[in-house]
mmCIF file with all atom_site columns, N, CA, C and O in Angstrom:
data_model
loop_
_atom_site.group_PDB
_atom_site.id
_atom_site.type_symbol
_atom_site.label_atom_id
_atom_site.label_alt_id
_atom_site.label_comp_id
_atom_site.label_asym_id
_atom_site.label_entity_id
_atom_site.label_seq_id
_atom_site.pdbx_PDB_ins_code
_atom_site.Cartn_x
_atom_site.Cartn_y
_atom_site.Cartn_z
_atom_site.occupancy
_atom_site.B_iso_or_equiv
_atom_site.pdbx_formal_charge
_atom_site.auth_seq_id
_atom_site.auth_comp_id
_atom_site.auth_asym_id
_atom_site.auth_atom_id
_atom_site.pdbx_PDB_model_num
ATOM 1   N N  . MET A 1 1  ? 5.206   29.525 13.290 1.00 52.00 ? 955  MET A N  1
ATOM 2   C CA . MET A 1 1  ? 4.409   29.494 14.492 1.00 52.00 ? 955  MET A CA 1
ATOM 3   C C  . MET A 1 1  ? 4.087   30.929 14.913 1.00 52.00 ? 955  MET A C  1
ATOM 4   O O  . MET A 1 1  ? 4.932   31.800 14.846 1.00 52.00 ? 955  MET A O  1
ATOM 5   N N  . HIS A 1 2  ? 2.871   31.178 15.344 1.00 57.00 ? 956  HIS A N  1
ATOM 6   C CA . HIS A 1 2  ? 2.489   32.493 15.838 1.00 57.00 ? 956  HIS A CA 1
ATOM 7   C C  . HIS A 1 2  ? 3.234   32.823 17.123 1.00 57.00 ? 956  HIS A C  1
ATOM 8   O O  . HIS A 1 2  ? 3.689   31.932 17.831 1.00 57.00 ? 956  HIS A O  1
ATOM 9   N N  . GLU A 1 3  ? 3.301   34.111 17.429 1.00 60.00 ? 957  GLU A N  1
ATOM 10  C CA . GLU A 1 3  ? 3.974   34.533 18.661 1.00 60.00 ? 957  GLU A CA 1
ATOM 11  C C  . GLU A 1 3  ? 3.306   33.917 19.896 1.00 60.00 ? 957  GLU A C  1
ATOM 12  O O  . GLU A 1 3  ? 3.974   33.470 20.808 1.00 60.00 ? 957  GLU A O  1
ATOM 13  N N  . LYS A 1 4  ? 1.963   33.900 19.928 1.00 60.00 ? 958  LYS A N  1
ATOM 14  C CA . LYS A 1 4  ? 1.259   33.328 21.080 1.00 60.00 ? 958  LYS A CA 1
ATOM 15  C C  . LYS A 1 4  ? 1.579   31.849 21.223 1.00 60.00 ? 958  LYS A C  1
ATOM 16  O O  . LYS A 1 4  ? 1.750   31.340 22.317 1.00 60.00 ? 958  LYS A O  1
ATOM 17  N N  . GLN A 1 5  ? 1.654   31.141 20.093 1.00 58.00 ? 959  GLN A N  1
ATOM 18  C CA . GLN A 1 5  ? 1.972   29.719 20.135 1.00 58.00 ? 959  GLN A CA 1
ATOM 19  C C  . GLN A 1 5  ? 3.389   29.503 20.668 1.00 58.00 ? 959  GLN A C  1
ATOM 20  O O  . GLN A 1 5  ? 3.644   28.569 21.411 1.00 58.00 ? 959  GLN A O  1
ATOM 21  N N  . LYS A 1 6  ? 4.306   30.369 20.298 1.00 60.00 ? 960  LYS A N  1
ATOM 22  C CA . LYS A 1 6  ? 5.686   30.246 20.765 1.00 60.00 ? 960  LYS A CA 1
ATOM 23  C C  . LYS A 1 6  ? 5.758   30.383 22.284 1.00 60.00 ? 960  LYS A C  1
ATOM 24  O O  . LYS A 1 6  ? 6.502   29.676 22.943 1.00 60.00 ? 960  LYS A O  1
ATOM 25  N N  . LYS A 1 7  ? 4.959   31.293 22.843 1.00 65.00 ? 961  LYS A N  1
ATOM 26  C CA . LYS A 1 7  ? 4.953   31.497 24.290 1.00 65.00 ? 961  LYS A CA 1
ATOM 27  C C  . LYS A 1 7  ? 4.470   30.245 25.019 1.00 65.00 ? 961  LYS A C  1
ATOM 28  O O  . LYS A 1 7  ? 4.974   29.906 26.064 1.00 65.00 ? 961  LYS A O  1
ATOM 29  N N  . HIS A 1 8  ? 3.459   29.581 24.469 1.00 66.00 ? 962  HIS A N  1
ATOM 30  C CA . HIS A 1 8  ? 2.828   28.471 25.163 1.00 66.00 ? 962  HIS A CA 1
ATOM 31  C C  . HIS A 1 8  ? 3.427   27.108 24.829 1.00 66.00 ? 962  HIS A C  1
ATOM 32  O O  . HIS A 1 8  ? 3.176   26.151 25.528 1.00 66.00 ? 962  HIS A O  1
ATOM 33  N N  . ALA A 1 9  ? 4.193   27.039 23.760 1.00 66.00 ? 963  ALA A N  1
ATOM 34  C CA . ALA A 1 9  ? 4.766   25.749 23.359 1.00 66.00 ? 963  ALA A CA 1
ATOM 35  C C  . ALA A 1 9  ? 5.840   25.333 24.354 1.00 66.00 ? 963  ALA A C  1
ATOM 36  O O  . ALA A 1 9  ? 6.721   26.103 24.698 1.00 66.00 ? 963  ALA A O  1
ATOM 37  N N  . GLN A 1 10 ? 5.705   24.105 24.856 1.00 75.00 ? 964  GLN A N  1
ATOM 38  C CA . GLN A 1 10 ? 6.710   23.565 25.757 1.00 75.00 ? 964  GLN A CA 1
ATOM 39  C C  . GLN A 1 10 ? 7.076   22.172 25.272 1.00 75.00 ? 964  GLN A C  1
ATOM 40  O O  . GLN A 1 10 ? 6.212   21.424 24.828 1.00 75.00 ? 964  GLN A O  1
ATOM 41  N N  . PHE A 1 11 ? 8.333   21.861 25.358 1.00 81.00 ? 965  PHE A N  1
ATOM 42  C CA . PHE A 1 11 ? 8.793   20.560 24.926 1.00 81.00 ? 965  PHE A CA 1
ATOM 43  C C  . PHE A 1 11 ? 9.248   19.766 26.140 1.00 81.00 ? 965  PHE A C  1
ATOM 44  O O  . PHE A 1 11 ? 9.966   20.275 26.994 1.00 81.00 ? 965  PHE A O  1
ATOM 45  N N  . VAL A 1 12 ? 8.793   18.532 26.192 1.00 83.00 ? 966  VAL A N  1
ATOM 46  C CA . VAL A 1 12 ? 9.112   17.677 27.326 1.00 83.00 ? 966  VAL A CA 1
ATOM 47  C C  . VAL A 1 12 ? 9.765   16.408 26.800 1.00 83.00 ? 966  VAL A C  1
ATOM 48  O O  . VAL A 1 12 ? 9.293   15.811 25.840 1.00 83.00 ? 966  VAL A O  1
ATOM 49  N N  . ARG A 1 13 ? 10.842  16.015 27.425 1.00 89.00 ? 967  ARG A N  1
ATOM 50  C CA . ARG A 1 13 ? 11.504  14.768 27.060 1.00 89.00 ? 967  ARG A CA 1
ATOM 51  C C  . ARG A 1 13 ? 10.885  13.648 27.883 1.00 89.00 ? 967  ARG A C  1
ATOM 52  O O  . ARG A 1 13 ? 10.935  13.662 29.105 1.00 89.00 ? 967  ARG A O  1
ATOM 53  N N  . LEU A 1 14 ? 10.263  12.700 27.190 1.00 90.00 ? 968  LEU A N  1
ATOM 54  C CA . LEU A 1 14 ? 9.604   11.583 27.864 1.00 90.00 ? 968  LEU A CA 1
ATOM 55  C C  . LEU A 1 14 ? 10.583  10.429 28.051 1.00 90.00 ? 968  LEU A C  1
ATOM 56  O O  . LEU A 1 14 ? 11.463  10.218 27.216 1.00 90.00 ? 968  LEU A O  1
ATOM 57  N N  . PRO A 1 15 ? 10.398  9.660  29.120 1.00 94.00 ? 969  PRO A N  1
ATOM 58  C CA . PRO A 1 15 ? 11.241  8.477  29.309 1.00 94.00 ? 969  PRO A CA 1
ATOM 59  C C  . PRO A 1 15 ? 11.040  7.487  28.153 1.00 94.00 ? 969  PRO A C  1
ATOM 60  O O  . PRO A 1 15 ? 9.949   7.374  27.595 1.00 94.00 ? 969  PRO A O  1
ATOM 61  N N  . VAL A 1 16 ? 12.087  6.776  27.815 1.00 95.00 ? 970  VAL A N  1
ATOM 62  C CA . VAL A 1 16 ? 12.083  5.853  26.679 1.00 95.00 ? 970  VAL A CA 1
ATOM 63  C C  . VAL A 1 16 ? 10.971  4.812  26.802 1.00 95.00 ? 970  VAL A C  1
ATOM 64  O O  . VAL A 1 16 ? 10.304  4.504  25.820 1.00 95.00 ? 970  VAL A O  1
ATOM 65  N N  . GLU A 1 17 ? 10.750  4.273  28.000 1.00 96.00 ? 971  GLU A N  1
ATOM 66  C CA . GLU A 1 17 ? 9.725   3.236  28.155 1.00 96.00 ? 971  GLU A CA 1
ATOM 67  C C  . GLU A 1 17 ? 8.320   3.772  27.855 1.00 96.00 ? 971  GLU A C  1
ATOM 68  O O  . GLU A 1 17 ? 7.492   3.048  27.310 1.00 96.00 ? 971  GLU A O  1
ATOM 69  N N  . ILE A 1 18 ? 8.069   5.037  28.174 1.00 95.00 ? 972  ILE A N  1
ATOM 70  C CA . ILE A 1 18 ? 6.762   5.630  27.859 1.00 95.00 ? 972  ILE A CA 1
ATOM 71  C C  . ILE A 1 18 ? 6.628   5.832  26.358 1.00 95.00 ? 972  ILE A C  1
ATOM 72  O O  . ILE A 1 18 ? 5.587   5.552  25.773 1.00 95.00 ? 972  ILE A O  1
ATOM 73  N N  . VAL A 1 19 ? 7.691   6.294  25.718 1.00 95.00 ? 973  VAL A N  1
ATOM 74  C CA . VAL A 1 19 ? 7.667   6.492  24.272 1.00 95.00 ? 973  VAL A CA 1
ATOM 75  C C  . VAL A 1 19 ? 7.423   5.170  23.561 1.00 95.00 ? 973  VAL A C  1
ATOM 76  O O  . VAL A 1 19 ? 6.654   5.107  22.588 1.00 95.00 ? 973  VAL A O  1
ATOM 77  N N  . LYS A 1 20 ? 8.039   4.095  24.040 1.00 96.00 ? 974  LYS A N  1
ATOM 78  C CA . LYS A 1 20 ? 7.842   2.772  23.435 1.00 96.00 ? 974  LYS A CA 1
ATOM 79  C C  . LYS A 1 20 ? 6.382   2.347  23.539 1.00 96.00 ? 974  LYS A C  1
ATOM 80  O O  . LYS A 1 20 ? 5.802   1.832  22.579 1.00 96.00 ? 974  LYS A O  1
ATOM 81  N N  . LYS A 1 21 ? 5.754   2.586  24.706 1.00 95.00 ? 975  LYS A N  1
ATOM 82  C CA . LYS A 1 21 ? 4.346   2.231  24.886 1.00 95.00 ? 975  LYS A CA 1
ATOM 83  C C  . LYS A 1 21 ? 3.454   3.067  23.979 1.00 95.00 ? 975  LYS A C  1
ATOM 84  O O  . LYS A 1 21 ? 2.483   2.559  23.406 1.00 95.00 ? 975  LYS A O  1
ATOM 85  N N  . ILE A 1 22 ? 3.768   4.339  23.834 1.00 96.00 ? 976  ILE A N  1
ATOM 86  C CA . ILE A 1 22 ? 2.997   5.217  22.942 1.00 96.00 ? 976  ILE A CA 1
ATOM 87  C C  . ILE A 1 22 ? 3.119   4.718  21.511 1.00 96.00 ? 976  ILE A C  1
ATOM 88  O O  . ILE A 1 22 ? 2.122   4.648  20.779 1.00 96.00 ? 976  ILE A O  1
ATOM 89  N N  . ASP A 1 23 ? 4.328   4.367  21.090 1.00 96.00 ? 977  ASP A N  1
ATOM 90  C CA . ASP A 1 23 ? 4.543   3.873  19.730 1.00 96.00 ? 977  ASP A CA 1
ATOM 91  C C  . ASP A 1 23 ? 3.825   2.550  19.481 1.00 96.00 ? 977  ASP A C  1
ATOM 92  O O  . ASP A 1 23 ? 3.263   2.334  18.409 1.00 96.00 ? 977  ASP A O  1
ATOM 93  N N  . GLU A 1 24 ? 3.792   1.673  20.480 1.00 96.00 ? 978  GLU A N  1
ATOM 94  C CA . GLU A 1 24 ? 3.052   0.410  20.352 1.00 96.00 ? 978  GLU A CA 1
ATOM 95  C C  . GLU A 1 24 ? 1.566   0.692  20.162 1.00 96.00 ? 978  GLU A C  1
ATOM 96  O O  . GLU A 1 24 ? 0.914   0.099  19.306 1.00 96.00 ? 978  GLU A O  1
ATOM 97  N N  . TYR A 1 25 ? 1.034   1.610  20.957 1.00 96.00 ? 979  TYR A N  1
ATOM 98  C CA . TYR A 1 25 ? -0.383  1.984  20.865 1.00 96.00 ? 979  TYR A CA 1
ATOM 99  C C  . TYR A 1 25 ? -0.662  2.576  19.483 1.00 96.00 ? 979  TYR A C  1
ATOM 100 O O  . TYR A 1 25 ? -1.656  2.249  18.844 1.00 96.00 ? 979  TYR A O  1
ATOM 101 N N  . LYS A 1 26 ? 0.241   3.446  19.028 1.00 96.00 ? 980  LYS A N  1
ATOM 102 C CA . LYS A 1 26 ? 0.104   4.098  17.720 1.00 96.00 ? 980  LYS A CA 1
ATOM 103 C C  . LYS A 1 26 ? 0.032   3.061  16.607 1.00 96.00 ? 980  LYS A C  1
ATOM 104 O O  . LYS A 1 26 ? -0.817  3.151  15.715 1.00 96.00 ? 980  LYS A O  1
ATOM 105 N N  . GLU A 1 27 ? 0.890   2.067  16.667 1.00 96.00 ? 981  GLU A N  1
ATOM 106 C CA . GLU A 1 27 ? 0.922   1.031  15.627 1.00 96.00 ? 981  GLU A CA 1
ATOM 107 C C  . GLU A 1 27 ? -0.314  0.131  15.675 1.00 96.00 ? 981  GLU A C  1
ATOM 108 O O  . GLU A 1 27 ? -0.874  -0.195 14.639 1.00 96.00 ? 981  GLU A O  1
ATOM 109 N N  . THR A 1 28 ? -0.748  -0.244 16.875 1.00 96.00 ? 982  THR A N  1
ATOM 110 C CA . THR A 1 28 ? -1.901  -1.144 16.971 1.00 96.00 ? 982  THR A CA 1
ATOM 111 C C  . THR A 1 28 ? -3.199  -0.454 16.552 1.00 96.00 ? 982  THR A C  1
ATOM 112 O O  . THR A 1 28 ? -4.098  -1.103 16.033 1.00 96.00 ? 982  THR A O  1
ATOM 113 N N  . LYS A 1 29 ? -3.285  0.860  16.761 1.00 96.00 ? 983  LYS A N  1
ATOM 114 C CA . LYS A 1 29 ? -4.501  1.610  16.404 1.00 96.00 ? 983  LYS A CA 1
ATOM 115 C C  . LYS A 1 29 ? -4.384  2.279  15.036 1.00 96.00 ? 983  LYS A C  1
ATOM 116 O O  . LYS A 1 29 ? -5.290  2.979  14.621 1.00 96.00 ? 983  LYS A O  1
ATOM 117 N N  . ALA A 1 30 ? -3.263  2.084  14.348 1.00 96.00 ? 984  ALA A N  1
ATOM 118 C CA . ALA A 1 30 ? -2.998  2.685  13.027 1.00 96.00 ? 984  ALA A CA 1
ATOM 119 C C  . ALA A 1 30 ? -3.171  4.205  13.057 1.00 96.00 ? 984  ALA A C  1
ATOM 120 O O  . ALA A 1 30 ? -3.799  4.798  12.192 1.00 96.00 ? 984  ALA A O  1
ATOM 121 N N  . ILE A 1 31 ? -2.592  4.822  14.073 1.00 96.00 ? 985  ILE A N  1
ATOM 122 C CA . ILE A 1 31 ? -2.630  6.282  14.211 1.00 96.00 ? 985  ILE A CA 1
ATOM 123 C C  . ILE A 1 31 ? -1.409  6.843  13.482 1.00 96.00 ? 985  ILE A C  1
ATOM 124 O O  . ILE A 1 31 ? -0.293  6.361  13.672 1.00 96.00 ? 985  ILE A O  1
ATOM 125 N N  . PRO A 1 32 ? -1.617  7.872  12.647 1.00 95.00 ? 986  PRO A N  1
ATOM 126 C CA . PRO A 1 32 ? -0.512  8.374  11.816 1.00 95.00 ? 986  PRO A CA 1
ATOM 127 C C  . PRO A 1 32 ? 0.639   9.070  12.542 1.00 95.00 ? 986  PRO A C  1
ATOM 128 O O  . PRO A 1 32 ? 1.767   9.048  12.065 1.00 95.00 ? 986  PRO A O  1
ATOM 129 N N  . SER A 1 33 ? 0.388   9.685  13.695 1.00 95.00 ? 987  SER A N  1
ATOM 130 C CA . SER A 1 33 ? 1.484   10.393 14.363 1.00 95.00 ? 987  SER A CA 1
ATOM 131 C C  . SER A 1 33 ? 1.523   10.106 15.859 1.00 95.00 ? 987  SER A C  1
ATOM 132 O O  . SER A 1 33 ? 0.518   9.732  16.466 1.00 95.00 ? 987  SER A O  1
ATOM 133 N N  . ARG A 1 34 ? 2.691   10.295 16.428 1.00 94.00 ? 988  ARG A N  1
ATOM 134 C CA . ARG A 1 34 ? 2.866   10.076 17.865 1.00 94.00 ? 988  ARG A CA 1
ATOM 135 C C  . ARG A 1 34 ? 2.030   11.083 18.667 1.00 94.00 ? 988  ARG A C  1
ATOM 136 O O  . ARG A 1 34 ? 1.436   10.742 19.686 1.00 94.00 ? 988  ARG A O  1
ATOM 137 N N  . ASN A 1 35 ? 1.973   12.332 18.190 1.00 93.00 ? 989  ASN A N  1
ATOM 138 C CA . ASN A 1 35 ? 1.188   13.347 18.898 1.00 93.00 ? 989  ASN A CA 1
ATOM 139 C C  . ASN A 1 35 ? -0.283  12.956 18.966 1.00 93.00 ? 989  ASN A C  1
ATOM 140 O O  . ASN A 1 35 ? -0.920  13.129 20.009 1.00 93.00 ? 989  ASN A O  1
ATOM 141 N N  . GLU A 1 36 ? -0.824  12.457 17.878 1.00 96.00 ? 990  GLU A N  1
ATOM 142 C CA . GLU A 1 36 ? -2.224  12.019 17.873 1.00 96.00 ? 990  GLU A CA 1
ATOM 143 C C  . GLU A 1 36 ? -2.425  10.870 18.863 1.00 96.00 ? 990  GLU A C  1
ATOM 144 O O  . GLU A 1 36 ? -3.441  10.813 19.560 1.00 96.00 ? 990  GLU A O  1
ATOM 145 N N  . ALA A 1 37 ? -1.477  9.957  18.915 1.00 96.00 ? 991  ALA A N  1
ATOM 146 C CA . ALA A 1 37 ? -1.567  8.831  19.843 1.00 96.00 ? 991  ALA A CA 1
ATOM 147 C C  . ALA A 1 37 ? -1.546  9.326  21.284 1.00 96.00 ? 991  ALA A C  1
ATOM 148 O O  . ALA A 1 37 ? -2.324  8.861  22.121 1.00 96.00 ? 991  ALA A O  1
ATOM 149 N N  . ILE A 1 38 ? -0.671  10.286 21.579 1.00 94.00 ? 992  ILE A N  1
ATOM 150 C CA . ILE A 1 38 ? -0.593  10.848 22.928 1.00 94.00 ? 992  ILE A CA 1
ATOM 151 C C  . ILE A 1 38 ? -1.913  11.511 23.300 1.00 94.00 ? 992  ILE A C  1
ATOM 152 O O  . ILE A 1 38 ? -2.447  11.288 24.390 1.00 94.00 ? 992  ILE A O  1
ATOM 153 N N  . LEU A 1 39 ? -2.462  12.317 22.393 1.00 95.00 ? 993  LEU A N  1
ATOM 154 C CA . LEU A 1 39 ? -3.731  12.992 22.678 1.00 95.00 ? 993  LEU A CA 1
ATOM 155 C C  . LEU A 1 39 ? -4.854  11.990 22.900 1.00 95.00 ? 993  LEU A C  1
ATOM 156 O O  . LEU A 1 39 ? -5.679  12.155 23.799 1.00 95.00 ? 993  LEU A O  1
ATOM 157 N N  . GLU A 1 40 ? -4.893  10.938 22.095 1.00 96.00 ? 994  GLU A N  1
ATOM 158 C CA . GLU A 1 40 ? -5.924  9.915  22.248 1.00 96.00 ? 994  GLU A CA 1
ATOM 159 C C  . GLU A 1 40 ? -5.799  9.207  23.597 1.00 96.00 ? 994  GLU A C  1
ATOM 160 O O  . GLU A 1 40 ? -6.799  8.958  24.279 1.00 96.00 ? 994  GLU A O  1
ATOM 161 N N  . LEU A 1 41 ? -4.585  8.890  23.993 1.00 95.00 ? 995  LEU A N  1
ATOM 162 C CA . LEU A 1 41 ? -4.365  8.244  25.289 1.00 95.00 ? 995  LEU A CA 1
ATOM 163 C C  . LEU A 1 41 ? -4.763  9.157  26.447 1.00 95.00 ? 995  LEU A C  1
ATOM 164 O O  . LEU A 1 41 ? -5.342  8.708  27.442 1.00 95.00 ? 995  LEU A O  1
ATOM 165 N N  . ILE A 1 42 ? -4.481  10.447 26.318 1.00 93.00 ? 996  ILE A N  1
ATOM 166 C CA . ILE A 1 42 ? -4.867  11.402 27.361 1.00 93.00 ? 996  ILE A CA 1
ATOM 167 C C  . ILE A 1 42 ? -6.387  11.473 27.456 1.00 93.00 ? 996  ILE A C  1
ATOM 168 O O  . ILE A 1 42 ? -6.956  11.410 28.552 1.00 93.00 ? 996  ILE A O  1
ATOM 169 N N  . LYS A 1 43 ? -7.048  11.581 26.314 1.00 94.00 ? 997  LYS A N  1
ATOM 170 C CA . LYS A 1 43 ? -8.518  11.638 26.303 1.00 94.00 ? 997  LYS A CA 1
ATOM 171 C C  . LYS A 1 43 ? -9.114  10.373 26.909 1.00 94.00 ? 997  LYS A C  1
ATOM 172 O O  . LYS A 1 43 ? -10.062 10.422 27.683 1.00 94.00 ? 997  LYS A O  1
ATOM 173 N N  . LYS A 1 44 ? -8.530  9.245  26.554 1.00 93.00 ? 998  LYS A N  1
ATOM 174 C CA . LYS A 1 44 ? -8.989  7.958  27.082 1.00 93.00 ? 998  LYS A CA 1
ATOM 175 C C  . LYS A 1 44 ? -8.835  7.921  28.600 1.00 93.00 ? 998  LYS A C  1
ATOM 176 O O  . LYS A 1 44 ? -9.736  7.493  29.324 1.00 93.00 ? 998  LYS A O  1
ATOM 177 N N  . GLY A 1 45 ? -7.712  8.410  29.100 1.00 92.00 ? 999  GLY A N  1
ATOM 178 C CA . GLY A 1 45 ? -7.467  8.454  30.537 1.00 92.00 ? 999  GLY A CA 1
ATOM 179 C C  . GLY A 1 45 ? -8.407  9.413  31.242 1.00 92.00 ? 999  GLY A C  1
ATOM 180 O O  . GLY A 1 45 ? -8.893  9.130  32.329 1.00 92.00 ? 999  GLY A O  1
ATOM 181 N N  . LEU A 1 46 ? -8.672  10.563 30.632 1.00 90.00 ? 1000 LEU A N  1
ATOM 182 C CA . LEU A 1 46 ? -9.561  11.539 31.247 1.00 90.00 ? 1000 LEU A CA 1
ATOM 183 C C  . LEU A 1 46 ? -10.999 11.021 31.312 1.00 90.00 ? 1000 LEU A C  1
ATOM 184 O O  . LEU A 1 46 ? -11.711 11.294 32.271 1.00 90.00 ? 1000 LEU A O  1
ATOM 185 N N  . SER A 1 47 ? -11.413 10.266 30.319 1.00 90.00 ? 1001 SER A N  1
ATOM 186 C CA . SER A 1 47 ? -12.780 9.761  30.326 1.00 90.00 ? 1001 SER A CA 1
ATOM 187 C C  . SER A 1 47 ? -12.971 8.693  31.404 1.00 90.00 ? 1001 SER A C  1
ATOM 188 O O  . SER A 1 47 ? -14.079 8.486  31.888 1.00 90.00 ? 1001 SER A O  1
ATOM 189 N N  . LYS A 1 48 ? -11.911 8.031  31.807 1.00 82.00 ? 1002 LYS A N  1
ATOM 190 C CA . LYS A 1 48 ? -11.983 7.026  32.871 1.00 82.00 ? 1002 LYS A CA 1
ATOM 191 C C  . LYS A 1 48 ? -12.191 7.652  34.238 1.00 82.00 ? 1002 LYS A C  1
ATOM 192 O O  . LYS A 1 48 ? -12.715 7.037  35.141 1.00 82.00 ? 1002 LYS A O  1
ATOM 193 N N  . THR A 1 49 ? -11.759 8.909  34.405 1.00 66.00 ? 1003 THR A N  1
ATOM 194 C CA . THR A 1 49 ? -11.857 9.565  35.707 1.00 66.00 ? 1003 THR A CA 1
ATOM 195 C C  . THR A 1 49 ? -13.227 10.170 35.951 1.00 66.00 ? 1003 THR A C  1
ATOM 196 O O  . THR A 1 49 ? -13.525 10.574 37.064 1.00 66.00 ? 1003 THR A O  1
ATOM 197 N N  . ASP A 1 50 ? -14.068 10.247 34.938 1.00 55.00 ? 1004 ASP A N  1
ATOM 198 C CA . ASP A 1 50 ? -15.413 10.831 35.100 1.00 55.00 ? 1004 ASP A CA 1
ATOM 199 C C  . ASP A 1 50 ? -16.328 9.964  35.916 1.00 55.00 ? 1004 ASP A C  1
ATOM 200 O O  . ASP A 1 50 ? -16.308 8.818  35.982 1.00 55.00 ? 1004 ASP A O  1
#
């Protein structure tokens, strides 16, 4: 990881129930990783607020 990335990288522990919902979404949409599923859900949520 680059030095700049190290400065900005933050790790957050999510509640188990949220992780379960993310994993369910990941499986139903055939998304390869949890991070991709999280980003997709965030984008989906942001588009609803427009």
